[in-house]
Structures are given as C-alpha cells and as structure tokens.
CSV table of C-alpha atoms in Angstrom, one decimal:
chain,number,residue,atom,x,y,z
U,1,MET,CA,33.2,56.6,-6.2
U,2,ARG,CA,33.5,53.2,-7.7
U,3,LEU,CA,36.0,50.8,-6.3
U,4,ARG,CA,38.2,50.6,-9.4
U,5,THR,CA,38.2,54.4,-9.7
U,6,HIS,CA,39.2,54.7,-6.1
U,7,LEU,CA,42.1,52.2,-6.6
U,8,LEU,CA,43.3,53.9,-9.7
U,9,THR,CA,43.2,57.3,-8.1
U,10,ALA,CA,45.1,56.0,-5.1
U,11,ASN,CA,47.7,54.4,-7.5
U,12,GLY,CA,48.0,57.6,-9.6
U,13,SER,CA,48.4,59.7,-6.4
U,14,SER,CA,51.2,57.4,-5.1
U,15,ILE,CA,53.0,57.5,-8.4
U,16,ALA,CA,52.8,61.3,-8.5
U,17,PHE,CA,54.1,61.5,-5.0
U,18,ILE,CA,57.0,59.2,-5.8
U,19,LEU,CA,57.9,61.3,-8.9
U,20,ILE,CA,58.0,64.5,-6.8
U,21,CYS,CA,60.2,62.9,-4.2
U,22,LEU,CA,62.5,61.6,-6.9
U,23,SER,CA,62.7,65.0,-8.6
U,24,ILE,CA,63.7,66.6,-5.3
U,25,SER,CA,66.2,63.9,-4.7
U,26,TYR,CA,67.8,64.4,-8.1
U,27,TYR,CA,68.0,68.1,-7.5
U,28,LYS,CA,69.7,67.6,-4.1
U,29,MET,CA,72.2,65.2,-5.6
U,30,LEU,CA,73.6,68.1,-7.6
U,31,LEU,CA,73.1,66.3,-10.9
U,32,SER,CA,73.3,68.1,-14.2
U,33,LEU,CA,70.1,69.2,-15.9
U,34,ASP,CA,70.4,66.5,-18.5
U,35,GLN,CA,70.8,63.9,-15.9
U,36,ILE,CA,67.8,65.2,-13.9
U,37,VAL,CA,65.6,65.3,-17.1
U,38,PHE,CA,66.7,61.8,-18.1
U,39,LEU,CA,66.1,60.2,-14.7
U,40,THR,CA,62.8,62.1,-14.3
U,41,PHE,CA,61.7,60.8,-17.7
U,42,VAL,CA,62.6,57.2,-16.8
U,43,ALA,CA,60.7,57.5,-13.5
U,44,LEU,CA,57.7,58.9,-15.4
U,45,ILE,CA,57.7,56.1,-17.9
U,46,ALA,CA,57.9,53.6,-15.1
U,47,GLY,CA,55.0,55.3,-13.3
U,48,VAL,CA,52.9,55.3,-16.5
U,49,ILE,CA,53.6,51.6,-17.0
U,50,SER,CA,52.8,50.9,-13.4
U,51,PHE,CA,49.5,52.8,-13.8
U,52,PHE,CA,48.4,50.8,-16.8
U,53,VAL,CA,49.5,47.5,-15.2
U,54,HIS,CA,47.3,48.6,-12.3
U,55,VAL,CA,44.4,49.3,-14.7
U,56,ILE,CA,44.7,45.8,-16.2
U,57,MET,CA,45.1,44.1,-12.8
U,58,THR,CA,42.0,45.8,-11.4
U,59,ARG,CA,39.7,44.9,-14.3
U,60,PRO,CA,39.0,41.3,-13.1
U,61,ILE,CA,38.2,42.7,-9.6
U,62,GLU,CA,35.7,45.2,-11.1
U,63,LYS,CA,34.2,42.4,-13.3
U,64,ALA,CA,33.9,40.0,-10.3
U,65,ILE,CA,32.2,42.7,-8.2
U,66,GLY,CA,29.9,43.7,-11.0
U,67,LEU,CA,28.8,40.1,-11.5
U,68,ILE,CA,28.2,39.6,-7.8
U,69,THR,CA,26.2,42.8,-7.7
U,70,PHE,CA,24.1,41.7,-10.7
U,71,GLU,CA,23.4,38.3,-9.2
U,72,SER,CA,22.5,39.9,-5.9
U,73,ALA,CA,19.9,42.1,-7.7
U,74,GLU,CA,18.6,38.9,-9.4
U,75,ILE,CA,18.2,37.2,-6.1
U,76,ALA,CA,16.4,40.3,-4.7
U,77,ALA,CA,14.0,40.0,-7.7
U,78,GLY,CA,13.3,36.3,-6.9
U,79,ASP,CA,15.7,34.5,-9.3
U,80,PHE,CA,17.9,32.1,-7.4
U,81,LYS,CA,19.3,30.1,-10.4
U,82,GLY,CA,22.2,32.4,-11.4
U,83,LYS,CA,25.8,31.5,-10.8
U,84,VAL,CA,28.8,33.8,-10.4
U,85,PRO,CA,31.9,32.7,-12.4
U,86,LEU,CA,35.0,32.1,-10.4
U,87,ILE,CA,37.2,34.9,-11.7
U,88,GLY,CA,39.5,37.4,-10.2
U,89,PRO,CA,41.9,37.1,-7.2
U,90,LEU,CA,41.7,34.1,-4.8
U,91,GLU,CA,39.6,36.1,-2.3
U,92,PHE,CA,37.0,37.0,-4.9
U,93,ARG,CA,36.9,33.4,-6.2
U,94,GLN,CA,36.2,32.3,-2.7
U,95,LEU,CA,33.6,35.0,-2.3
U,96,ALA,CA,32.0,33.9,-5.6
U,97,LEU,CA,32.0,30.2,-4.5
U,98,GLN,CA,30.3,31.1,-1.1
U,99,PHE,CA,27.9,33.3,-3.0
U,100,ASN,CA,26.9,30.4,-5.3
U,101,GLU,CA,26.5,28.1,-2.3
U,102,MET,CA,24.2,30.7,-0.7
U,103,SER,CA,22.3,31.1,-3.9
U,104,GLY,CA,21.8,27.4,-4.2
U,105,LYS,CA,20.6,27.0,-0.7
U,106,LEU,CA,18.2,29.9,-1.1
U,107,ASN,CA,16.9,28.3,-4.3
U,108,GLU,CA,16.4,25.0,-2.5
U,109,SER,CA,14.6,26.7,0.4
U,110,PHE,CA,12.4,28.8,-2.0
U,111,THR,CA,11.6,25.7,-4.0
U,112,LYS,CA,10.5,23.9,-0.9
U,113,LEU,CA,8.5,26.9,0.2
U,114,GLN,CA,6.7,27.0,-3.1
U,115,GLN,CA,6.0,23.2,-3.0
U,116,SER,CA,4.8,23.6,0.6
U,117,GLU,CA,2.5,26.4,-0.5
U,118,THR,CA,1.2,24.4,-3.4
U,119,SER,CA,0.7,21.4,-1.2
U,120,ARG,CA,-1.2,23.6,1.3
U,121,ARG,CA,-3.5,24.9,-1.4
U,122,GLU,CA,-4.1,21.4,-2.8
U,123,LEU,CA,-4.7,20.1,0.8
U,124,VAL,CA,-7.3,22.8,1.4
U,125,ALA,CA,-9.0,22.2,-1.9
U,126,ASN,CA,-9.0,18.4,-1.4
U,127,ILE,CA,-10.3,18.6,2.1
U,128,SER,CA,-13.0,21.0,1.0
U,129,HIS,CA,-14.0,18.5,-1.8
U,130,ASP,CA,-14.0,15.5,0.5
U,131,LEU,CA,-15.9,17.2,3.2
U,132,ARG,CA,-18.4,18.8,0.9
U,133,THR,CA,-19.6,15.6,-0.7
U,134,PRO,CA,-20.7,13.7,2.4
U,135,LEU,CA,-22.0,16.8,4.1
U,136,ALA,CA,-24.2,17.6,1.1
U,137,SER,CA,-25.5,14.0,1.1
U,138,ILE,CA,-26.2,14.1,4.8
U,139,GLN,CA,-28.0,17.5,4.5
U,140,SER,CA,-30.2,16.3,1.6
U,141,PHE,CA,-31.3,13.1,3.4
U,142,VAL,CA,-31.9,14.9,6.7
U,143,GLU,CA,-34.0,17.6,4.9
U,144,ALA,CA,-36.0,14.8,3.2
U,145,LEU,CA,-36.7,13.1,6.5
U,146,GLN,CA,-37.6,16.5,8.2
U,147,ASP,CA,-40.0,17.3,5.4
U,148,ASP,CA,-41.8,14.0,5.8
U,149,ILE,CA,-41.2,13.1,2.1
U,150,VAL,CA,-40.4,9.6,3.1
U,151,LYS,CA,-43.4,7.6,4.2
U,152,ASP,CA,-42.5,3.9,4.1
U,153,LYS,CA,-40.3,2.4,6.8
U,154,GLU,CA,-37.9,0.7,4.3
U,155,THR,CA,-37.0,4.0,2.6
U,156,PHE,CA,-36.7,5.7,6.0
U,157,GLU,CA,-34.2,3.1,7.2
U,158,ARG,CA,-32.3,3.3,4.0
U,159,TYR,CA,-31.9,7.0,4.4
U,160,LEU,CA,-30.8,6.6,8.0
U,161,ASN,CA,-28.3,4.1,6.9
U,162,THR,CA,-26.9,6.4,4.2
U,163,ILE,CA,-26.5,9.2,6.8
U,164,ARG,CA,-24.7,6.8,9.1
U,165,LEU,CA,-22.3,5.7,6.4
U,166,GLU,CA,-21.6,9.3,5.3
U,167,THR,CA,-21.0,10.3,8.9
U,168,LYS,CA,-18.6,7.3,9.3
U,169,ARG,CA,-16.8,8.4,6.2
U,170,LEU,CA,-16.4,11.9,7.6
U,171,GLY,CA,-15.0,10.4,10.8
U,172,VAL,CA,-12.5,8.3,8.9
U,173,LEU,CA,-11.3,11.3,6.9
U,174,ILE,CA,-10.9,13.4,10.0
U,175,GLU,CA,-9.0,10.7,11.8
U,176,ASP,CA,-6.7,10.1,8.8
U,177,LEU,CA,-6.0,13.8,8.6
U,178,PHE,CA,-5.2,14.0,12.3
U,179,GLN,CA,-2.8,11.1,12.1
U,180,LEU,CA,-1.1,12.2,9.0
U,181,SER,CA,-0.6,15.8,10.4
U,182,ARG,CA,0.9,14.4,13.6
U,183,MET,CA,3.4,12.3,11.6
U,184,GLU,CA,4.4,15.2,9.3
U,185,LEU,CA,4.9,17.4,12.3
U,186,GLY,CA,7.1,14.8,14.0
U,187,THR,CA,5.0,14.5,17.1
U,188,GLU,CA,4.1,10.8,16.4
U,189,ILE,CA,6.3,8.5,18.6
U,190,VAL,CA,6.9,4.8,17.7
U,191,HIS,CA,7.3,2.3,20.6
U,192,LEU,CA,9.5,-0.4,19.0
U,193,GLN,CA,9.4,-3.9,20.3
U,194,PRO,CA,10.4,-7.3,19.0
U,195,TYR,CA,7.4,-8.8,17.3
U,196,PHE,CA,6.7,-11.7,14.9
U,197,LEU,CA,5.4,-10.5,11.5
U,198,ASP,CA,3.3,-13.6,10.9
U,199,ASP,CA,1.3,-12.9,14.1
U,200,LEU,CA,0.7,-9.4,13.0
U,201,ILE,CA,-0.4,-10.5,9.5
U,202,ILE,CA,-2.8,-13.1,11.0
U,203,GLU,CA,-4.3,-10.5,13.3
U,204,THR,CA,-4.9,-8.1,10.4
U,205,LEU,CA,-6.5,-10.8,8.2
U,206,GLU,CA,-8.8,-11.8,11.0
U,207,ASN,CA,-10.0,-8.2,11.3
U,208,TYR,CA,-10.7,-8.2,7.5
U,209,GLN,CA,-12.3,-11.6,7.3
U,210,LEU,CA,-15.8,-10.2,6.6
U,211,ARG,CA,-14.4,-7.9,3.8
U,212,LEU,CA,-12.5,-10.8,2.3
U,213,ASP,CA,-15.7,-12.9,2.3
U,214,ASP,CA,-17.7,-10.1,0.7
U,215,SER,CA,-15.1,-9.5,-2.0
U,216,LYS,CA,-14.7,-13.2,-2.6
U,217,CYS,CA,-10.9,-12.6,-2.9
U,218,GLU,CA,-8.4,-15.2,-1.8
U,219,VAL,CA,-5.3,-14.3,0.2
U,220,SER,CA,-2.1,-16.3,0.2
U,221,VAL,CA,0.7,-15.7,2.8
U,222,ASP,CA,4.3,-16.7,2.2
U,223,ILE,CA,6.6,-16.3,5.2
U,224,PRO,CA,10.0,-17.9,5.6
U,225,GLU,CA,10.3,-20.6,8.2
U,226,LYS,CA,11.9,-19.6,11.5
U,227,MET,CA,11.4,-16.0,10.7
U,228,LYS,CA,13.0,-13.9,13.5
U,229,LYS,CA,11.2,-11.1,15.3
U,230,VAL,CA,11.5,-7.5,13.9
U,231,TYR,CA,11.5,-4.3,15.9
U,232,ILE,CA,8.2,-2.6,15.1
U,233,ASP,CA,5.3,-0.7,16.7
U,234,PRO,CA,2.6,-3.4,16.2
U,235,ASP,CA,-0.3,-1.0,16.4
U,236,LYS,CA,1.1,1.4,13.9
U,237,LEU,CA,2.4,-1.2,11.5
U,238,LYS,CA,-0.9,-2.9,11.6
U,239,ARG,CA,-2.3,0.3,10.1
U,240,VAL,CA,0.1,-0.1,7.2
U,241,PHE,CA,-1.1,-3.7,6.6
U,242,ILE,CA,-4.7,-2.6,6.8
U,243,ASN,CA,-4.2,0.3,4.4
U,244,LEU,CA,-2.3,-1.8,1.8
U,245,ILE,CA,-4.7,-4.7,2.1
U,246,GLU,CA,-7.7,-2.3,1.8
U,247,ASN,CA,-6.1,-0.8,-1.2
U,248,ALA,CA,-5.6,-4.3,-2.8
U,249,LEU,CA,-9.2,-5.2,-2.0
U,250,ARG,CA,-10.5,-2.0,-3.5
U,251,TYR,CA,-9.0,-2.5,-6.9
U,252,SER,CA,-8.9,-6.3,-7.2
U,253,PRO,CA,-11.7,-8.0,-9.2
U,254,ALA,CA,-14.1,-10.4,-7.5
U,255,GLY,CA,-12.5,-13.7,-6.8
U,256,GLY,CA,-9.0,-12.3,-7.4
U,257,LEU,CA,-5.9,-13.4,-5.5
U,258,ILE,CA,-4.0,-11.2,-3.1
U,259,LYS,CA,-0.5,-12.4,-2.2
U,260,ILE,CA,1.4,-11.3,1.0
U,261,THR,CA,5.0,-12.3,0.8
U,262,VAL,CA,7.7,-11.7,3.5
U,263,GLN,CA,11.3,-11.9,2.2
U,264,ASP,CA,14.2,-12.2,4.6
U,265,GLN,CA,16.9,-9.9,3.4
U,266,GLU,CA,20.0,-10.6,5.6
U,267,PRO,CA,21.4,-9.2,7.7
U,268,GLU,CA,19.6,-5.9,8.3
U,269,TYR,CA,16.1,-5.9,6.8
U,270,CYS,CA,13.1,-7.9,5.8
U,271,LYS,CA,10.8,-7.0,2.9
U,272,VAL,CA,7.0,-7.3,2.8
U,273,VAL,CA,5.3,-7.4,-0.6
U,274,ILE,CA,1.5,-7.2,-1.1
U,275,THR,CA,0.5,-8.1,-4.7
U,276,ASP,CA,-3.0,-7.7,-6.2
U,277,GLN,CA,-4.5,-8.6,-9.6
U,278,GLY,CA,-6.1,-5.2,-10.2
U,279,GLU,CA,-6.0,-2.9,-13.2
U,280,GLY,CA,-2.5,-1.7,-12.4
U,281,ILE,CA,-1.1,1.8,-12.3
U,282,SER,CA,0.4,3.7,-15.3
U,283,GLY,CA,4.0,4.9,-15.1
U,284,ASN,CA,3.2,8.6,-14.9
U,285,GLU,CA,1.1,8.0,-11.8
U,286,LEU,CA,3.5,5.8,-9.9
U,287,SER,CA,5.5,8.8,-8.7
U,288,HIS,CA,2.4,10.4,-7.1
U,289,ILE,CA,0.8,7.3,-5.7
U,290,PHE,CA,1.9,8.1,-2.1
U,291,ASP,CA,0.9,11.8,-2.2
U,292,ARG,CA,-1.9,13.0,0.0
U,293,PHE,CA,-5.4,12.7,-1.5
U,294,TYR,CA,-4.0,11.3,-4.7
U,295,ARG,CA,-6.3,8.8,-6.5
U,296,VAL,CA,-5.7,6.9,-9.6
U,297,GLU,CA,-9.2,7.6,-10.9
U,298,LYS,CA,-9.1,11.2,-12.3
U,299,SER,CA,-12.8,11.8,-12.0
U,300,ARG,CA,-12.5,11.4,-8.2
U,301,ASP,CA,-15.8,9.7,-8.1
U,302,ARG,CA,-16.6,7.4,-5.2
U,303,GLN,CA,-16.7,4.2,-7.1
U,304,TYR,CA,-13.7,2.9,-5.0
U,305,GLY,CA,-14.3,4.9,-1.9
U,306,GLY,CA,-11.3,5.8,0.4
U,307,THR,CA,-10.0,9.1,1.5
U,308,GLY,CA,-6.8,9.2,-0.6
U,309,LEU,CA,-4.7,9.3,2.6
U,310,GLY,CA,-4.1,5.6,3.2
U,311,LEU,CA,-0.9,5.3,1.2
U,312,ALA,CA,0.5,8.6,2.5
U,313,ILE,CA,-0.1,7.4,6.1
U,314,ALA,CA,1.5,4.0,5.3
U,315,LYS,CA,4.6,5.7,3.9
U,316,SER,CA,4.9,7.9,7.0
U,317,ILE,CA,4.6,4.9,9.3
U,318,VAL,CA,7.2,2.9,7.4
U,319,GLU,CA,9.7,5.7,7.4
U,320,LEU,CA,9.2,6.2,11.1
U,321,HIS,CA,10.3,2.6,11.5
U,322,GLY,CA,13.5,3.4,9.5
U,323,GLY,CA,12.2,1.5,6.4
U,324,GLN,CA,11.3,2.3,2.8
U,325,ILE,CA,8.1,1.8,0.8
U,326,GLY,CA,7.5,1.6,-2.9
U,327,VAL,CA,5.3,0.1,-5.7
U,328,GLU,CA,5.8,-1.8,-8.9
U,329,SER,CA,2.9,-2.1,-11.3
U,330,THR,CA,2.0,-3.3,-14.7
U,331,VAL,CA,-1.2,-2.0,-16.4
U,332,GLY,CA,-3.7,-4.9,-16.9
U,333,ILE,CA,-1.8,-7.3,-14.6
U,334,GLY,CA,-1.7,-5.8,-11.1
U,335,SER,CA,0.4,-4.0,-8.6
U,336,SER,CA,2.9,-5.0,-5.9
U,337,PHE,CA,3.3,-2.7,-2.9
U,338,TRP,CA,6.4,-3.4,-0.9
U,339,PHE,CA,8.1,-2.0,2.3
U,340,THR,CA,11.1,-2.9,4.3
U,341,LEU,CA,11.6,-3.1,8.0
U,342,PRO,CA,14.8,-3.2,10.0
U,343,LYS,CA,15.4,-6.4,12.0
U,344,HIS,CA,17.2,-4.5,14.8
U,345,ASN,CA,16.2,-1.5,16.9
U,346,LEU,CA,17.7,1.4,15.1
U,347,LEU,CA,17.0,3.7,18.0
U,348,GLU,CA,19.3,1.7,20.2
U,349,LYS,CA,22.0,1.8,17.6
U,350,ILE,CA,21.7,5.6,17.4
U,351,ASN,CA,21.8,5.9,21.2
C-alpha cells in the first residue's frame, strides 16, 4: 500500500469511528430524530471536509517522496547530477537537502574515480610508449652487434654509445616514475631546514655548467640583497631547480638568455621565477603543462628529449613545501615558470 493511500485510509477510518461515536452519543442524549439527523449531517460534512483537507495536505508529501524515489533510481543508474526540490513539510525539505548533499558528494567522488581511471589508463599507455621506444632501439642495436653486421670500430663504438644513452634514459624514466609515485602516495617526507636560496641556485648552476656551455645559453641571477633563509629540503628543492632549468634549456634557442629571479614577498613567502626565450606555450596547453607525461610537442618525438615527468615532479615537491607553482607564457616570446616558498617552517606552526 502506498503511503498516501495508507494515510487517507487511516484518516477515513478515524472519521468513520468519530461519526459512529457521535451518533451513539446523540441517541443517548434523548434528542429528537430531527436533531439527531441534523447533528449527524453536520458531523458528516465536517468529516468530508477533513478528509479532503487531508487529501490536499498529503499531496506534497507524496510528491516529495516520489521525487526522492525517482532521483534514487537515477543514482542507482549512475546519474548523480539530479537535485530534489525542497518541497513538502520541514522534515521532507531537510531530507531533500541531505539527499542533494549526498548526491553531490557521490557525483564528486564518481568524477574523481573516473578521472583516476582515465589517468591510470593514460599512465599505462604513456609508460608503454616511453618504454617501448628505447627498448626497441636497444634491441635493434644489440641484434646488429650480435649478427656481426658492424665491422669497423667507429660504428661499433657509436652503437655501444647509443645503447648506453638509451639505457640511461630508461633509468631516468624509472627513477622519475618511482619518485612521482612516492609523492602522490604521500610517502615522501621533506626534511625542512633554514637554507640560503642563492647557495642552492649556485650549486645547481655548477652542476649544469657543461650543459650551459654546450647550449651556449647565458644565465642571469637576480636575488635581493640580505635575502633571509627559507625553510626547504635542499636536496628535493634542488630537483625543482634542475627540472625547471633543464626545461628552459631544452626549449631555449642557442645563445638565449635564461633569467632566474628571486622576489621577496613579505612577510610569508618568497617567489622564484625562471624565464626563458623559447617558443612559448599556447593558452590551451598551459592548464596541462604540469600533467604527467604531457609534452607540448604533439608528435611526441624525441627532438627535445625528457620523460614528460619533470614538471609534475617539480609541482609535487613545491606543494610538499607548502608553496604553489605556475607558468606564464607568450607564444614567440618565451615562458616564465614560477613557484613560491614559505619563509617559515609551516610544520612547526601546525604543531
């Protein structure tokens, strides 16, 4: 039996019982027949009116329950975007409000699940692509060496060098994947300590001196005088500088200028900006530039090298420090990658 039918049946039964009791009462009061008929008629009219009022009052309840039932069926079918209107008595409006909140959270969770599944598929596809290319190259060169196709020593050494480079690239890819997975799982721990940013920048540039000489790019560094120490994990933040400088070198023209600027943003943060004179990044690509395996070049050829994980790793490290990272770019002029770092130990503040 439906709820509204049940309520109306209960109301009708109670009215009938009241009429019977009134009729008996009128009879026991020794009233005349006309009086009994008149009073019974009045009570009957009141009962009919009460019944129809009950019919009208229960209609919003039935409608509210029907809408909640319909939206529940939609959720069961996988559609979480529906909303139940806030109608009916207060309790049903509260129920509809809580139902809408539940539906919204389910929709958010389901969207995240879909995005996670999409990311997983893309990750598997990208890993397969990035592993297959160097492995195929290694296999072809090894087979050539095994079949004694190569006779002269110069070609032999070139083949061995290619195998070494491809093996190194595989090692870099696997190491990047391992580090990124640890950060996304939350198992990576930062050991913050007060450290001068200018020292870290100098150390990083010293490590890249040979690359800078080969690319013939110039690097300018602008750091405010009397810059205070910031709380960082030097080893991990050095990886951020390496990835961003490597990215700038990869896309900068020969003889281009790379600027590293540190801005003191009182009182909480400092901002680091690394600017290149590369080709720039179009607006529709900026929102994906920090995604795993994303490369600006759509052909995914190996003209620029890299694993497509450097910027994703840099983003994870900066966020572990409590900072933010972003990019501003103009096509044909260049790009400016920036990130912020807290001047104080945020972990101590939390504790």
